[in-house]
Coordinates of C-alpha atoms in Angstrom, one line a residue:
M1 CA -5.3 69.3 221.5
F2 CA -1.4 69.5 221.4
R3 CA -1.9 70.9 217.8
F4 CA -4.5 73.6 218.8
R5 CA -2.3 74.8 221.9
F6 CA 0.8 74.9 219.6
C7 CA -1.1 77.0 217.0
T8 CA -2.6 79.4 219.3
E9 CA 0.6 80.0 220.9
M10 CA 2.3 80.7 217.4
I11 CA -0.3 83.4 216.9
R12 CA -0.1 85.0 220.4
T13 CA 3.6 85.3 220.1
K14 CA 3.4 86.9 216.6
V15 CA 5.4 84.3 215.0
P16 CA 6.5 85.0 211.4
K17 CA 3.1 84.5 209.1
T18 CA 4.9 82.3 206.7
A19 CA 5.9 79.9 209.5
L20 CA 2.4 79.9 210.8
N21 CA 1.0 79.2 207.4
R22 CA 3.1 76.2 207.0
F23 CA 1.9 74.8 210.1
I24 CA -1.5 75.4 209.4
S25 CA -1.2 73.7 206.0
S26 CA 0.4 70.7 207.8
F27 CA -2.3 70.4 210.3
N28 CA -4.9 70.3 207.6
Q29 CA -2.6 67.5 205.9
S30 CA -2.7 65.4 208.9
R31 CA -4.2 65.2 212.2
S32 CA -1.7 63.0 213.9
L33 CA 1.7 63.9 214.9
Q34 CA 4.3 62.0 212.9
T35 CA 7.3 60.5 214.2
L36 CA 10.5 62.4 212.9
S37 CA 12.6 60.0 210.8
F38 CA 16.0 61.3 212.4
A39 CA 14.7 62.0 216.1
T40 CA 15.7 59.6 218.7
V41 CA 13.6 61.4 221.5
E42 CA 10.3 63.2 221.8
A43 CA 10.6 66.6 223.2
E44 CA 7.3 66.6 225.2
A45 CA 8.0 63.0 226.7
V46 CA 11.2 63.7 228.2
S47 CA 10.8 63.3 231.9
G48 CA 12.4 61.2 235.0
S49 CA 10.4 58.2 233.8
Q50 CA 11.5 58.6 230.1
P51 CA 14.8 60.2 230.0
A52 CA 16.6 61.0 226.9
E53 CA 20.3 59.8 226.1
V54 CA 22.8 62.0 224.5
Q55 CA 25.6 60.2 222.6
N56 CA 29.0 61.0 221.4
L57 CA 30.0 61.0 217.6
V58 CA 33.6 59.9 216.5
Q59 CA 35.1 59.0 213.4
G60 CA 31.5 58.2 211.8
T61 CA 30.0 56.2 214.9
W62 CA 27.5 57.1 217.4
K63 CA 29.1 55.8 220.8
G64 CA 27.7 56.0 224.4
S65 CA 29.7 55.9 227.6
S66 CA 29.6 54.3 231.0
N67 CA 30.2 57.8 232.4
L68 CA 26.8 59.4 232.5
N69 CA 26.2 62.7 233.6
T70 CA 22.6 63.4 234.7
V71 CA 21.0 66.7 233.6
V72 CA 18.1 67.8 235.7
D73 CA 14.9 69.6 234.2
P74 CA 15.6 73.4 234.8
L75 CA 12.1 73.8 235.9
N76 CA 11.5 71.2 238.2
G77 CA 14.7 69.4 239.1
E78 CA 13.8 66.1 237.9
P79 CA 16.7 64.4 236.3
F80 CA 15.5 63.7 232.7
I81 CA 18.6 63.6 230.5
K82 CA 21.5 61.1 230.7
V83 CA 24.6 62.7 228.7
A84 CA 27.3 59.8 227.9
E85 CA 30.4 62.0 228.9
V86 CA 33.8 61.4 227.8
D87 CA 36.4 61.4 230.7
E88 CA 40.1 62.0 230.4
T89 CA 40.7 58.2 229.4
G90 CA 38.7 58.5 226.7
V91 CA 39.9 61.2 224.6
Q92 CA 42.1 59.5 222.3
P93 CA 39.5 58.4 219.5
F94 CA 38.8 62.3 219.3
V95 CA 42.4 63.0 219.0
E96 CA 43.1 60.3 216.1
S97 CA 40.1 61.5 214.3
L98 CA 41.5 65.2 214.0
S99 CA 44.7 64.0 213.4
K100 CA 43.6 62.1 210.2
C101 CA 42.5 65.6 208.8
S102 CA 45.6 67.1 207.1
K103 CA 46.5 70.9 207.3
S104 CA 44.9 71.4 203.7
G105 CA 41.3 70.3 205.2
L106 CA 38.7 68.0 203.6
H107 CA 38.4 70.3 200.8
N108 CA 39.9 73.4 199.1
P109 CA 39.9 75.2 195.8
F110 CA 42.4 72.6 194.5
R111 CA 41.2 69.5 196.4
S112 CA 37.6 67.7 196.2
P113 CA 35.9 70.9 194.7
E114 CA 33.0 68.9 194.5
R115 CA 32.3 69.0 198.1
Y116 CA 31.3 72.8 197.9
L117 CA 28.5 71.6 195.8
L118 CA 27.8 68.7 198.6
Y119 CA 27.5 71.3 201.1
G120 CA 25.2 73.6 199.2
D121 CA 23.0 70.5 198.7
I122 CA 23.1 69.3 202.4
S123 CA 22.0 73.1 203.3
T124 CA 19.1 73.0 200.6
K125 CA 17.7 69.9 202.1
A126 CA 18.3 71.1 206.0
A127 CA 16.6 74.4 205.1
H128 CA 13.5 72.4 203.8
M129 CA 13.3 70.2 206.7
L130 CA 13.5 73.1 209.6
S131 CA 10.6 74.7 207.5
Q132 CA 8.7 71.8 208.1
P133 CA 6.2 72.9 211.1
E134 CA 6.6 69.6 212.8
V135 CA 10.5 69.9 212.8
S136 CA 10.5 73.1 213.9
N137 CA 8.3 72.7 216.6
F138 CA 10.1 69.8 217.7
F139 CA 13.7 71.8 218.0
T140 CA 11.8 74.7 219.5
R141 CA 10.2 72.7 222.5
L142 CA 13.5 70.7 222.9
I143 CA 15.3 74.1 223.3
Q144 CA 12.5 75.2 225.6
R145 CA 13.3 71.9 227.6
V146 CA 16.9 72.5 228.1
S147 CA 17.3 76.2 228.3
P148 CA 13.8 77.6 229.1
K149 CA 12.6 80.7 227.2
S150 CA 9.5 82.1 225.7
Y151 CA 8.2 79.8 222.6
Q152 CA 8.7 83.0 220.5
Q153 CA 12.3 83.4 221.4
A154 CA 13.2 79.5 221.2
F155 CA 11.2 79.6 217.6
A156 CA 13.2 82.5 216.6
E157 CA 16.3 80.4 217.0
V158 CA 15.2 77.7 214.8
F159 CA 14.0 80.3 212.3
V160 CA 17.2 81.9 212.1
T161 CA 18.9 78.7 211.6
Q162 CA 16.8 77.6 208.9
K163 CA 17.2 80.9 207.0
F164 CA 20.8 80.6 207.5
F165 CA 20.6 77.4 205.7
E166 CA 18.5 79.1 202.9
N167 CA 21.4 81.6 202.5
F168 CA 23.9 78.9 201.6
C169 CA 21.8 76.7 199.2
G170 CA 23.2 75.7 195.6
D171 CA 26.0 77.7 194.7
Q172 CA 26.4 79.8 197.4
V173 CA 28.9 77.6 199.4
R174 CA 31.5 77.7 196.7
F175 CA 31.1 81.3 196.4
L176 CA 32.4 81.6 200.1
A177 CA 35.9 80.3 198.4
R178 CA 36.0 83.2 195.7
S179 CA 39.3 84.0 194.7
F180 CA 41.2 86.8 193.1
S181 CA 44.1 87.4 190.8
V182 CA 46.6 90.1 190.1
P183 CA 48.8 90.5 187.2
G184 CA 52.4 89.8 187.6
N185 CA 55.6 91.6 186.2
H186 CA 56.0 89.7 183.2
L187 CA 54.3 87.0 181.0
G188 CA 53.3 84.1 182.6
Q189 CA 53.4 85.4 186.0
Q190 CA 50.0 85.9 188.3
S191 CA 49.4 86.0 191.8
H192 CA 46.0 84.3 193.1
G193 CA 44.5 84.8 196.5
F194 CA 42.6 82.0 197.5
R195 CA 40.5 81.0 200.9
W196 CA 42.1 78.0 202.6
P197 CA 40.8 75.9 205.5
Y198 CA 42.9 75.2 208.6
G199 CA 41.9 71.4 208.5
P200 CA 41.3 70.0 212.2
V201 CA 39.3 72.7 213.9
V202 CA 37.4 72.8 217.1
I203 CA 34.3 74.2 218.1
V204 CA 33.1 75.0 221.7
T205 CA 29.6 76.6 222.5
P206 CA 27.6 77.8 225.5
F207 CA 24.1 76.8 226.8
N208 CA 22.3 80.0 226.1
F209 CA 21.7 79.4 222.2
P210 CA 21.9 75.5 222.0
L211 CA 20.8 75.4 218.2
E212 CA 21.6 78.7 216.6
I213 CA 25.1 79.3 217.8
P214 CA 26.7 75.6 217.2
V215 CA 24.9 75.1 213.9
L216 CA 26.1 78.3 212.3
Q217 CA 29.6 77.8 213.5
L218 CA 29.6 74.1 212.5
M219 CA 28.4 74.6 208.7
G220 CA 30.8 77.8 208.7
A221 CA 33.6 75.3 209.3
L222 CA 32.4 72.8 207.1
Y223 CA 31.7 75.0 204.1
M224 CA 35.2 76.0 204.1
G225 CA 36.6 72.7 204.0
N226 CA 37.7 72.0 207.9
K227 CA 36.9 69.1 209.9
P228 CA 35.6 70.1 213.1
L229 CA 34.9 68.6 216.5
L230 CA 32.1 70.1 218.4
K231 CA 31.7 70.4 221.9
V232 CA 28.4 71.9 223.2
D233 CA 27.5 72.6 227.2
S234 CA 26.4 69.2 228.4
K235 CA 23.0 70.8 229.9
V236 CA 21.9 71.4 226.4
S237 CA 23.8 69.0 224.1
I238 CA 20.7 67.0 223.2
V239 CA 19.6 69.7 220.7
M240 CA 22.7 69.3 218.7
D241 CA 22.7 65.5 219.1
Q242 CA 19.3 65.6 217.4
M243 CA 20.3 68.2 214.8
L244 CA 23.4 66.3 213.9
R245 CA 20.9 63.3 213.0
L246 CA 18.9 65.5 210.9
L247 CA 22.2 66.6 208.8
H248 CA 23.2 62.9 208.4
Q249 CA 19.7 62.4 206.7
C250 CA 20.3 65.5 204.7
G251 CA 23.6 63.9 203.3
L252 CA 26.3 65.3 205.8
P253 CA 29.1 62.4 205.9
K254 CA 29.1 60.8 209.2
D255 CA 32.9 61.2 209.6
D256 CA 33.3 64.9 208.5
V257 CA 32.1 66.0 212.2
D258 CA 33.0 64.5 215.7
F259 CA 30.7 65.5 218.6
I260 CA 32.0 65.2 222.2
N261 CA 30.3 65.3 225.5
S262 CA 32.9 66.0 228.6
D263 CA 33.5 68.3 231.4
G264 CA 36.0 71.6 231.1
K265 CA 39.1 69.6 232.4
T266 CA 38.8 66.9 229.9
M267 CA 38.1 69.2 227.0
N268 CA 41.3 71.0 227.9
K269 CA 43.3 67.7 227.8
L270 CA 42.0 66.9 224.5
L271 CA 42.7 70.4 223.0
L272 CA 46.1 70.2 224.2
E273 CA 46.8 66.8 223.0
A274 CA 45.0 67.1 219.7
K275 CA 46.6 70.6 218.9
P276 CA 43.7 71.8 216.4
R277 CA 44.9 74.3 214.0
M278 CA 42.0 76.6 215.2
T279 CA 39.6 76.7 217.9
L280 CA 36.2 78.7 218.1
F281 CA 35.3 79.5 221.6
T282 CA 32.0 81.1 222.3
G283 CA 31.6 81.9 226.2
S284 CA 33.1 83.7 229.1
S285 CA 35.9 85.7 229.2
R286 CA 37.9 83.9 231.9
V287 CA 37.8 80.6 230.0
A288 CA 38.4 82.3 226.5
E289 CA 41.8 84.0 227.9
K290 CA 42.8 80.6 229.5
L291 CA 42.2 78.9 225.9
A292 CA 44.2 81.7 224.5
V293 CA 47.4 81.1 226.4
D294 CA 47.0 77.2 226.4
L295 CA 46.5 77.1 222.7
K296 CA 49.0 79.6 221.9
G297 CA 46.7 82.1 220.2
R298 CA 45.2 79.7 217.7
V299 CA 41.8 80.8 218.8
K300 CA 38.6 82.9 217.8
L301 CA 36.9 84.2 220.4
E302 CA 33.1 85.5 221.0
D303 CA 33.3 86.1 224.6
A304 CA 31.2 88.0 227.4
G305 CA 29.8 91.2 226.6
F306 CA 28.5 93.8 229.0
D307 CA 26.6 95.3 226.3
W308 CA 25.6 99.1 226.6
K309 CA 22.7 101.3 225.4
I310 CA 22.5 105.1 225.0
L311 CA 19.4 107.1 224.6
G312 CA 20.1 110.5 223.0
P313 CA 18.7 113.8 223.5
D314 CA 16.0 113.2 220.9
V315 CA 12.8 112.3 222.9
Q316 CA 10.5 110.2 220.8
E317 CA 8.5 106.8 220.9
V318 CA 8.6 106.4 224.5
D319 CA 6.3 103.3 224.6
Y320 CA 8.5 101.7 221.4
I321 CA 11.9 102.4 223.5
A322 CA 10.6 101.1 226.5
W323 CA 9.6 98.0 225.2
V324 CA 12.9 97.6 223.2
C325 CA 14.8 98.1 226.6
D326 CA 12.5 95.3 228.2
Q327 CA 13.2 93.1 225.8
D328 CA 17.1 93.8 225.6
A329 CA 17.4 93.4 228.8
Y330 CA 15.2 90.6 230.1
A331 CA 14.1 88.2 227.3
C332 CA 15.6 84.8 227.7
S333 CA 16.0 86.0 231.3
G334 CA 18.9 88.1 230.2
Q335 CA 20.8 84.9 229.1
K336 CA 22.2 86.5 225.9
C337 CA 25.7 87.8 225.5
S338 CA 24.2 90.8 223.9
A339 CA 21.7 91.4 226.6
Q340 CA 21.5 95.1 227.9
S341 CA 23.6 95.5 230.8
I342 CA 23.5 99.4 231.0
V343 CA 21.8 102.1 229.7
F344 CA 23.0 105.6 229.7
V345 CA 19.8 108.1 229.7
H346 CA 20.0 111.6 228.5
E347 CA 18.4 114.1 230.9
N348 CA 15.7 114.9 228.4
W349 CA 14.0 111.5 229.0
A350 CA 13.5 112.4 232.9
S351 CA 10.2 114.1 232.3
T352 CA 9.0 111.0 230.5
S353 CA 7.5 107.9 231.9
L354 CA 10.3 105.5 230.3
I355 CA 11.1 104.2 233.7
S356 CA 7.8 103.5 234.9
K357 CA 6.9 101.5 231.6
M358 CA 10.0 99.7 231.9
K359 CA 9.1 98.9 235.0
A360 CA 5.4 97.9 234.1
L361 CA 6.9 95.9 231.2
A362 CA 9.1 93.8 233.5
E363 CA 6.4 93.1 235.8
R364 CA 4.1 91.3 233.5
R365 CA 6.8 88.6 232.7
R366 CA 5.9 85.4 233.9
L367 CA 7.3 82.0 234.6
E368 CA 4.1 80.1 233.2
D369 CA 5.1 81.4 229.7
L370 CA 8.8 81.5 230.4
T371 CA 9.1 85.1 229.7
V372 CA 11.2 85.2 232.6
G373 CA 12.6 81.7 233.8
P374 CA 15.7 79.9 235.3
V375 CA 19.2 81.3 235.0
L376 CA 21.5 78.5 234.2
T377 CA 24.9 79.9 235.2
V378 CA 24.0 82.1 238.3
T379 CA 22.4 81.6 241.5
T380 CA 19.6 83.5 243.1
E381 CA 21.9 84.4 245.9
A382 CA 24.8 85.5 243.8
M383 CA 22.5 87.7 241.9
L384 CA 20.8 89.4 244.8
E385 CA 24.3 89.6 246.5
H386 CA 25.5 91.7 243.5
M387 CA 22.6 94.1 243.4
N388 CA 23.2 94.7 247.4
N389 CA 26.7 95.4 246.6
L390 CA 25.5 97.8 243.9
L391 CA 23.1 99.4 246.3
K392 CA 25.9 100.2 248.7
I393 CA 27.3 102.7 246.1
S394 CA 26.3 106.4 247.3
G395 CA 23.0 107.5 245.3
S396 CA 22.2 104.1 244.0
K397 CA 18.5 103.1 244.6
L398 CA 16.5 99.8 243.4
L399 CA 14.3 100.9 240.1
F400 CA 12.1 97.5 240.2
G401 CA 12.7 93.5 240.9
G402 CA 15.4 92.8 243.5
E403 CA 13.3 89.4 244.7
A404 CA 13.5 86.1 244.2
L405 CA 10.6 84.5 241.8
E406 CA 8.1 82.8 244.0
N407 CA 6.0 79.5 243.7
H408 CA 8.0 77.6 241.6
S409 CA 10.1 74.4 241.7
I410 CA 13.3 75.6 240.1
P411 CA 16.1 73.8 241.7
N412 CA 18.4 76.0 243.8
I413 CA 21.5 75.1 241.5
Y414 CA 19.9 77.6 239.2
G415 CA 19.0 81.3 239.6
A416 CA 15.3 82.6 239.7
I417 CA 14.6 86.6 240.2
K418 CA 12.4 89.2 239.1
P419 CA 13.7 91.3 236.1
T420 CA 16.0 93.7 238.1
A421 CA 17.0 97.4 237.5
V422 CA 19.6 99.4 239.6
Y423 CA 20.0 103.2 239.3
I424 CA 23.7 104.3 239.8
P425 CA 24.8 108.0 239.5
L426 CA 27.2 108.4 236.4
E427 CA 30.0 110.1 238.7
E428 CA 29.7 107.2 240.9
I429 CA 30.0 104.5 238.2
L430 CA 33.1 106.4 236.9
K431 CA 35.2 106.2 240.2
E432 CA 37.9 103.6 240.3
N433 CA 36.7 101.8 243.1
N434 CA 33.1 101.1 241.5
F435 CA 33.9 100.7 238.0
E436 CA 34.7 97.1 238.0
L437 CA 32.0 96.1 240.2
V438 CA 29.1 98.1 238.4
T439 CA 30.4 96.6 234.9
K440 CA 30.7 93.1 236.1
E441 CA 28.3 91.0 233.7
I442 CA 25.6 89.2 235.4
F443 CA 24.2 86.5 232.8
G444 CA 20.6 86.8 234.2
P445 CA 17.6 89.4 234.0
F446 CA 19.6 92.3 235.8
Q447 CA 20.4 95.6 234.2
V448 CA 22.2 98.9 235.5
V449 CA 20.5 102.2 234.5
T450 CA 22.0 105.8 234.7
E451 CA 21.5 109.4 233.4
Y452 CA 23.9 111.9 232.1
K453 CA 23.3 115.7 231.2
Q454 CA 23.8 117.2 228.0
D455 CA 27.6 118.4 228.6
E456 CA 28.4 114.8 230.3
L457 CA 28.7 112.6 226.9
P458 CA 32.4 112.8 227.2
K459 CA 32.0 111.0 230.7
V460 CA 29.8 108.4 229.1
L461 CA 32.5 107.9 226.3
D462 CA 35.0 107.5 228.8
A463 CA 33.1 104.6 230.4
L464 CA 32.4 103.1 227.1
E465 CA 36.4 103.3 226.6
R466 CA 37.2 101.5 229.9
M467 CA 35.1 98.5 229.4
H468 CA 36.7 95.6 228.4
A469 CA 34.2 93.6 226.2
H470 CA 33.0 95.1 223.0
L471 CA 30.2 93.0 221.6
T472 CA 26.9 94.7 221.3
A473 CA 25.7 98.2 221.5
A474 CA 22.7 100.5 220.7
V475 CA 22.7 104.3 220.2
V476 CA 19.0 105.3 220.4
S477 CA 18.9 108.6 218.2
N478 CA 18.0 110.0 214.9
D479 CA 20.1 112.9 215.7
L480 CA 22.9 112.3 213.0
L481 CA 25.5 114.1 214.8
F482 CA 24.9 112.6 218.1
L483 CA 25.4 109.2 216.1
Q484 CA 28.4 110.0 214.6
E485 CA 29.9 111.2 217.6
V486 CA 29.1 108.0 219.7
I487 CA 30.0 105.7 216.9
G488 CA 33.0 107.2 216.0
R489 CA 34.3 107.1 219.7
S490 CA 33.3 103.7 220.6
V491 CA 34.1 100.2 219.1
N492 CA 31.5 97.4 219.6
G493 CA 31.2 94.8 216.6
T494 CA 27.7 95.0 216.4
T495 CA 26.1 98.2 216.9
Y496 CA 22.7 99.2 216.3
A497 CA 22.0 103.0 215.6
G498 CA 19.0 105.0 215.3
M499 CA 15.4 105.3 217.0
R500 CA 15.0 101.5 216.7
A501 CA 18.3 100.6 217.8
R502 CA 18.6 97.5 220.0
T503 CA 21.5 95.4 221.6
T504 CA 19.9 92.2 221.2
G505 CA 19.3 90.2 218.0
A506 CA 21.5 87.9 215.7
P507 CA 19.5 87.3 212.6
Q508 CA 21.2 85.8 209.5
N509 CA 21.4 88.6 207.4
H510 CA 24.1 90.6 209.3
W511 CA 27.5 90.1 211.3
F512 CA 27.3 89.2 214.8
G513 CA 30.6 89.4 216.9
P514 CA 32.7 91.6 219.0
A515 CA 35.4 94.1 217.7
G516 CA 38.6 95.8 218.9
D517 CA 40.4 92.4 219.4
P518 CA 42.1 90.5 216.6
R519 CA 41.0 87.3 218.0
G520 CA 37.5 88.2 217.5
A521 CA 34.9 85.9 215.9
G522 CA 31.8 86.6 213.8
I523 CA 28.7 84.6 213.3
G524 CA 26.2 84.4 210.4
T525 CA 27.6 86.0 207.1
P526 CA 29.9 85.3 204.3
E527 CA 32.3 87.5 205.7
A528 CA 32.0 86.0 209.2
I529 CA 32.5 82.7 207.8
R530 CA 35.7 83.7 205.7
L531 CA 37.2 85.6 208.8
V532 CA 36.7 82.5 211.2
W533 CA 37.1 79.6 209.3
S534 CA 39.3 80.3 206.3
C535 CA 42.9 81.8 206.0
H536 CA 44.4 83.8 203.2
R537 CA 46.8 81.7 200.9
E538 CA 48.6 83.3 197.9
V539 CA 49.6 81.1 194.9
I540 CA 51.9 82.7 192.3
Y541 CA 51.9 81.1 189.3
D542 CA 55.0 81.7 186.9
V543 CA 55.2 79.7 184.1
G544 CA 57.3 81.6 181.7
P545 CA 58.7 81.6 179.1
V546 CA 62.1 82.4 180.0
P547 CA 63.2 85.4 177.6
K548 CA 65.1 84.3 174.5
H549 CA 68.9 84.7 174.7
W550 CA 68.5 84.9 178.5
E551 CA 72.0 84.4 180.2
I552 CA 73.0 83.9 184.0
P553 CA 73.5 87.6 185.4
P554 CA 76.0 88.6 187.7
S555 CA 75.6 87.4 191.6
T556 CA 73.6 89.9 193.6

């Protein structure tokens, strides 16, 4: 029965056919659910009566802790995961582990180059394991348990991770360290540019993508020769606990990666004591700015995004545009750093049914299939208070939503509201006393909608210029001159342009990350890995020969 439900769910949610075919093949081969050799939990069985446990990994050994943080099920409030958290008195083993790694890393082009091949092999094995339906379903369901989202949204995270591993099989890891040479001034002189690791590094990642973000950044760090310490939000760290065990089975040396569970205060103490050569932080802008100061700028940041979408003057494909707007704003209950926060709608769309279609799509979302669900960082009261503050702005109005979810058992420490949209006039948004409030990121199913006239594009571009976070954006138009104007006057690092443009989506085939900030971090591609996890080193060979009859010249 379980397999039947899983199969029909994959069909209903339009999971890629290759993944579905693999599952059906596995189903035909075996009628019993096999225990996964790497796993220490069963995603379906985790509950108050059978709580899962999350450990720490340091210097090659999994360790527990007397300091247990109990995580509650976000759907019913039942304590169901015990996380062994390290307190401030327990950071020393992690500090010592990082200190054992030199600045030249675990490998580099001149040291242990065979490790580039090792990580190509690890990637091959990990890609194969994640392609197995029972493994991909295990991680999909585990993600759903701790960061509730629809099956397809959770499966997409596993699918992207598997494809990322496929991209770095075989020789692809060593190709990341490709160097170049330039002829010198005389015989025997050549300059060579190399990609060099930082050595001891730290990765801090959030709750909303508990597999994809930490795996892609972790593997990028390892590929380039670094020794990473990984810290994932404790609410979801069970996912990476299990993923690391899978990677160990695929050949990852156990002492190459440390894994810690702790609160923010403890982690900050560890960072100050360990002094990592580089820290990658994905999360809120407030914490990112603090880390930048504490770590004296040795950071790469993929922080918050108040992400915008502009609908251009060429009206077309209203059903499709409405669907993409709904997905961008409300998939994963809006808990994506790339979620659509504001949409600027050209006046030509006013006569269409766009808003009514967006409303209808938003209203079909249900807690039962997790197309809307708990918001893990913003309470219901906080989201509704923000909405009410926006509705005090002159000319604003509630387009749809604006109410708490009903008939649920989501604990009140989390948020639960219906997908919501508030209309605010463009002129009011641009007012100094309104702009900061309107552009406040609400990490939940919430967006702002506004309209602009044909001659008001400069005002829209002014609004984009005044925003502080420049992660993702969408320019929905096939008008090339319009596209040129908007793209040329904006800066967001991942920008979709064209009739099918969106704000969300971080597949393995393109860069995902902010722009406009020298600390900006990318994810997913070879360019992102090189930028974040390596630096440039120049080696100039000058071996001679010294010219015959050379004499010591006068002093200069």
